[in-house]
XYZ file of C-alpha atoms in Angstrom:
299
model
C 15.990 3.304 20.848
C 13.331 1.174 18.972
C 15.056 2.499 15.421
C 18.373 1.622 16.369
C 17.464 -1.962 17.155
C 15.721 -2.305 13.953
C 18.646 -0.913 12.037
C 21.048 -3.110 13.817
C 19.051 -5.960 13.671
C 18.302 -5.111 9.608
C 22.343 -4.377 9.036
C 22.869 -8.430 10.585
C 19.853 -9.507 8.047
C 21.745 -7.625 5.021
C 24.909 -9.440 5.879
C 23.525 -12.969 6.061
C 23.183 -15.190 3.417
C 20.350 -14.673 1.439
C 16.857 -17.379 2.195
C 13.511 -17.468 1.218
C 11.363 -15.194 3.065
C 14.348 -12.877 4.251
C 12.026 -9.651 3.433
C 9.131 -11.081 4.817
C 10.463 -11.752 8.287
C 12.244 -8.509 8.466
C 9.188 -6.469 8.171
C 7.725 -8.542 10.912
C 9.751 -7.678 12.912
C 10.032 -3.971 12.067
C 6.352 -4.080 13.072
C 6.902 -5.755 15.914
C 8.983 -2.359 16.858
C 7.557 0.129 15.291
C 4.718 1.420 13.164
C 6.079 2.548 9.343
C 5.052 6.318 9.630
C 6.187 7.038 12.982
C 9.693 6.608 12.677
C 11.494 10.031 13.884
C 14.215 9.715 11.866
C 12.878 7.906 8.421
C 15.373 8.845 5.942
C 19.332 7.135 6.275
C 22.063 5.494 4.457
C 22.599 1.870 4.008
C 25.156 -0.547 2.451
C 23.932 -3.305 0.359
C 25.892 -6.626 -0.002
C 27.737 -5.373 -3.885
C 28.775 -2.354 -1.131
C 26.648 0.030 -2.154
C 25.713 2.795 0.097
C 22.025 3.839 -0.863
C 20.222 6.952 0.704
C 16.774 5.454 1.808
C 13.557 6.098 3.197
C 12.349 3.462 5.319
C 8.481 4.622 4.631
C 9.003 4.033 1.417
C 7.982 -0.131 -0.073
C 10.041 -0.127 -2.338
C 13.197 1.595 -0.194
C 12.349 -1.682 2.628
C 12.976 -4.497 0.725
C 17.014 -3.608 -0.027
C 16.973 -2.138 4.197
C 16.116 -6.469 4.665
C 17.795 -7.985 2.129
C 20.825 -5.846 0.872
C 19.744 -6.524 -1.988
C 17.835 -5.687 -5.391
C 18.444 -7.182 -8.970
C 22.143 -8.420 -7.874
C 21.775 -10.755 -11.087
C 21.509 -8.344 -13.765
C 23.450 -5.436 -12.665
C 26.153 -8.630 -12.151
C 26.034 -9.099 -15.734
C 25.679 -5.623 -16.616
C 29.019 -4.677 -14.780
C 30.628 -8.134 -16.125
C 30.334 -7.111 -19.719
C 31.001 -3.321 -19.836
C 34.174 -2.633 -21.619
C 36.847 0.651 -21.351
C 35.299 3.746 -21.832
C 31.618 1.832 -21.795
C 28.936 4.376 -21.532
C 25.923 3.601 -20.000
C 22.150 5.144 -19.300
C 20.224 5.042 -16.343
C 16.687 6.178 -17.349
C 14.549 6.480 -14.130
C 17.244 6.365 -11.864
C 15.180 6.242 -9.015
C 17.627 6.651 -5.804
C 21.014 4.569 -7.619
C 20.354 1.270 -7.143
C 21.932 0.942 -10.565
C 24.114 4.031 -11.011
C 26.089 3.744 -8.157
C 27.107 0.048 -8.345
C 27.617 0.698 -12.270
C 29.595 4.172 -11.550
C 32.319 1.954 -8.592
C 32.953 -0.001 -12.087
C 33.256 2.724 -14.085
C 36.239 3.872 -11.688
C 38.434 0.391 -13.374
C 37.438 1.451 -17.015
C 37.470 5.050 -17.403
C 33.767 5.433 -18.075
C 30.739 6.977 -17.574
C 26.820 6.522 -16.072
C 24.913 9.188 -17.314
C 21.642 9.082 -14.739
C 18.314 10.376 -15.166
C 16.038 11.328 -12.630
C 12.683 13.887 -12.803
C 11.588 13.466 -9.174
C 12.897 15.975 -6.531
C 13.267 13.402 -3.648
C 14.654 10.768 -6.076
C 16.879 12.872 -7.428
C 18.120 14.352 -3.917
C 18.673 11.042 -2.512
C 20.837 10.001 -5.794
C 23.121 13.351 -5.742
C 23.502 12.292 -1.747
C 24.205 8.735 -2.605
C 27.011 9.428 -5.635
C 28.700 11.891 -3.260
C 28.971 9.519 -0.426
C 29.904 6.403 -2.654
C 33.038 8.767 -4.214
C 31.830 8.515 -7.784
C 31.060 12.355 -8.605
C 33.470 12.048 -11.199
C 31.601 8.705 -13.124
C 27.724 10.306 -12.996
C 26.103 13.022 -15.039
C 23.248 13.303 -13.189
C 20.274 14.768 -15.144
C 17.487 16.138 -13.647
C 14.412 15.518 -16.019
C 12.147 13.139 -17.434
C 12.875 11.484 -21.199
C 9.896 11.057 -23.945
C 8.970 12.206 -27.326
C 8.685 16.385 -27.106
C 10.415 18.963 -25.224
C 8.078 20.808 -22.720
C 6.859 19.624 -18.759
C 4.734 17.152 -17.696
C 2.845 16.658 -14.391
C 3.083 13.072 -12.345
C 1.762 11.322 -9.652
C 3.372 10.435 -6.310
C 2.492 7.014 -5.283
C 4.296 6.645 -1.646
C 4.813 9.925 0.931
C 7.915 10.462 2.381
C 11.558 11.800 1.246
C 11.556 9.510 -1.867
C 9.045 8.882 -3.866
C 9.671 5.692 -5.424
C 6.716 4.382 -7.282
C 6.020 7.630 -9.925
C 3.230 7.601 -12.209
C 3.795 9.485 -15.536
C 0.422 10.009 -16.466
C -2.919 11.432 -14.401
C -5.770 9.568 -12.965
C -8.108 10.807 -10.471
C -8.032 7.481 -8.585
C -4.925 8.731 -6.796
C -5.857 12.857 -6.931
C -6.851 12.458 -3.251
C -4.011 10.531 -1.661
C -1.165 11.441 -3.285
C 0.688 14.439 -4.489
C 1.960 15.643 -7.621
C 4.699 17.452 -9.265
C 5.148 19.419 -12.438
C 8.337 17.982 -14.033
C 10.703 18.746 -16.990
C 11.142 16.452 -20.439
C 13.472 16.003 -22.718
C 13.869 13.650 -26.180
C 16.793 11.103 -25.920
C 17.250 12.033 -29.489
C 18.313 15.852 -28.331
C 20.809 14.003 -25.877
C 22.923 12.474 -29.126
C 25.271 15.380 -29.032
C 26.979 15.298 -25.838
C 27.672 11.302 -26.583
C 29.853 9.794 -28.742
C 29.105 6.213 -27.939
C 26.567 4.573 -25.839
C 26.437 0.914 -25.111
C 23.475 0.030 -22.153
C 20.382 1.661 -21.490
C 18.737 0.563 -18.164
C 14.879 1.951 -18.532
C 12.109 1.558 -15.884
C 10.000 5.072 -16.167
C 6.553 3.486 -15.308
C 5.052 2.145 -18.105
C 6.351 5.528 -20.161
C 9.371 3.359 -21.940
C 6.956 3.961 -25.468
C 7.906 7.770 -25.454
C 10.857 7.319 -24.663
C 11.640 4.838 -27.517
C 9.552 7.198 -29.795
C 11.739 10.174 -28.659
C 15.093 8.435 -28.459
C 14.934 6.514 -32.085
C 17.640 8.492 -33.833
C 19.544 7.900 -31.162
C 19.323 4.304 -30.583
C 19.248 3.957 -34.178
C 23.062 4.806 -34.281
C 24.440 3.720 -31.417
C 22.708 0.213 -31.177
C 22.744 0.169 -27.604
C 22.125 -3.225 -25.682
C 18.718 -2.077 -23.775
C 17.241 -3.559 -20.451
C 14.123 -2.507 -19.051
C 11.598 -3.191 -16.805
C 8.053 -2.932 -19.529
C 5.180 -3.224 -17.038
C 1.870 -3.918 -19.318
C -0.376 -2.415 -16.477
C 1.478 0.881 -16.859
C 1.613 0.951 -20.352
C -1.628 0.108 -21.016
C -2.733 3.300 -18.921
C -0.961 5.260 -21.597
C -2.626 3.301 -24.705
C 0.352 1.055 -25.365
C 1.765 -2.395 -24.845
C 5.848 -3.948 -25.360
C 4.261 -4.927 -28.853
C 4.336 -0.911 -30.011
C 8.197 -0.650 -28.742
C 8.637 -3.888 -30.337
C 7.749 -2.108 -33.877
C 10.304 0.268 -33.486
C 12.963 -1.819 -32.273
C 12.612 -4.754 -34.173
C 13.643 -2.999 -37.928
C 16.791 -1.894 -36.304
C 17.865 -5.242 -36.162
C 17.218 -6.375 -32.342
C 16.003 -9.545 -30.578
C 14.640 -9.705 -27.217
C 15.590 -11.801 -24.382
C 14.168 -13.033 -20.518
C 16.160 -14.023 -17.933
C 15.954 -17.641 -17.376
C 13.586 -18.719 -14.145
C 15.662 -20.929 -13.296
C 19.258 -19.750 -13.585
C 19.109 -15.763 -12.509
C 21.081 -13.817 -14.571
C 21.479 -15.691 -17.851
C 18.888 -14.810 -20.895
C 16.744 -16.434 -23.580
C 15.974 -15.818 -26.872
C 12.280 -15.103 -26.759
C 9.124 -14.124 -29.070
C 7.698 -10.372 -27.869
C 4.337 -10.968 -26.195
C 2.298 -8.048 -24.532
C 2.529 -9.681 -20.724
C 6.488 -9.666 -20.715
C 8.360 -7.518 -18.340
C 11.919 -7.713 -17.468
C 13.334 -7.599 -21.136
C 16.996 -7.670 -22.697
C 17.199 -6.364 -26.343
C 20.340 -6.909 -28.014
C 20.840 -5.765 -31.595
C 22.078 -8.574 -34.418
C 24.452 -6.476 -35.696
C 26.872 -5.969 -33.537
C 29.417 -9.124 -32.304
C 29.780 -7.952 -29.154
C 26.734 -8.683 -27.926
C 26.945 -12.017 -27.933
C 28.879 -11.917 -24.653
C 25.669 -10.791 -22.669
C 24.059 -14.409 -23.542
C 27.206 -16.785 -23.379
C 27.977 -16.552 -20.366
């Protein structure tokens, strides 16, 4: 009985308009009903306000904030759908549950495209086949069930949260979280071995956990001839851990003729020319060369 309330009450919060301290309110009051880990029934679908229906688990962080707000980064997959064209293909590296793919993939439906999503983790990847089958969109995904970087072989990773989805995935292992969480052996590809099933590609979404360097490093070829806009999430923390910073991606990206760009603090959605610094995270790179790009800054 407890669950239901807080779903019902959490389904009027992800309807409302959205107000500062939405989330935080919402998980006071989940606690006010129930304790995170002793929910019977954790893992459910929701619908998100760009009517999304996402397969979540409510233990999870990172799965709570969209089961209070409906939301999560309305702004830039906005733009993102807003300036894909007929037959756009587009990559979802670390596509962690769909929060990208599937509101990307309902577009795709109007312009005979396609999403091609990748996702290594077993829960991840289980709650994104669940979430393209019950959004309709089978025939918009490629889902792809592996990790991108620079060699072919497997890799083992760390499971930062418990539960049915494990959202925040380390690529890399450190004995600080042997103990406490779990790990699983996963499979890795090069971008650059991908080029042949393509014959265009025009947006790359990446957020892999600080791992966006190998992919770069693996995927150059590739990006090098399709001169895809790219949008990722570059946490320095994370990349650091794996001896890099946005400065080393920077190196590659830069000869091939891109600039980067940071969404304005004030006005959500539009971008800024900007100089690459180590500390930035949310980045747009656009490559010079190519006129159509334009349209993702003049807005």
């Amino acid at each position: 009985m407890k669950e239901k309330i807080v779903k019902i009450i959490a389904r009027l919060f992800r309807k409302s308009p959205h107000f500062r301290g939405k989330y935080r309110i919402g998980k006071f009051i989940q606690k006010l009903f129930i304790k995170k880990n002793n929910w019977l029934k954790p893992d459910f679908f929701i619908q998100l306000k760009n009517k999304s229906k996402l397969f979540i688990d409510i233990r999870s962080n990172t799965h709570s904030i969209p089961f209070w707000t409906g939301m999560r980064d309305d702004e830039v997959i906005h733009l993102i759908i807003k300036n894909l064209t007929p037959n756009s293909v587009v990559l979802d590296i670390g596509a962690n549950i769909g929060y990208y793919t599937i509101p990307i993939a309902k577009r795709m439906a109007d312009l005979n495209g396609c999403i091609h999503a990748f996702e290594p983790v077993k829960e991840n990847y289980y709650s994104l086949q669940k979430a393209v089958e019950k959004n309709e969109v089978e025939k918009y995904v490629v889902l792809n069930k592996f990790a991108l970087g620079d060699y072919n072989g497997n890799i083992e990773i760390v499971k930062t949260e418990k539960g049915k989805s494990s959202n925040a995935v380390l690529s890399f292992n450190d004995t600080n979280y042997d103990k406490e969480h779990t790990k699983e052996t996963i499979e890795i590809k090069m971008l650059d071995d991908y080029i042949n099933k393509l014959n265009r590609c025009d947006f790359i979404k990446v957020d892999i956990e600080g791992a966006e360097y190998f992919l770069i490093k693996g995927g150059a070829t590739f990006i090098e001839k399709y001169k895809p806009v790219i949008y990722g999430e570059f946490n320095a923390f994370f990349l650091r851990k794996f001896g890099y910073t946005l400065l080393d991606i920077w190196k590659i990206l830069a000869p091939m003729g891109y600039e980067a760009y940071v969404e304005d603090r004030i006005k959500k959605g539009k971008f800024i020319k900007t100089e690459v610094k180590e500390n930035l995270i949310d980045v747009l790179f656009l490559p010079t060369n190519k006129t159509e790009t334009k349209k993702w800054i003049t807005h």
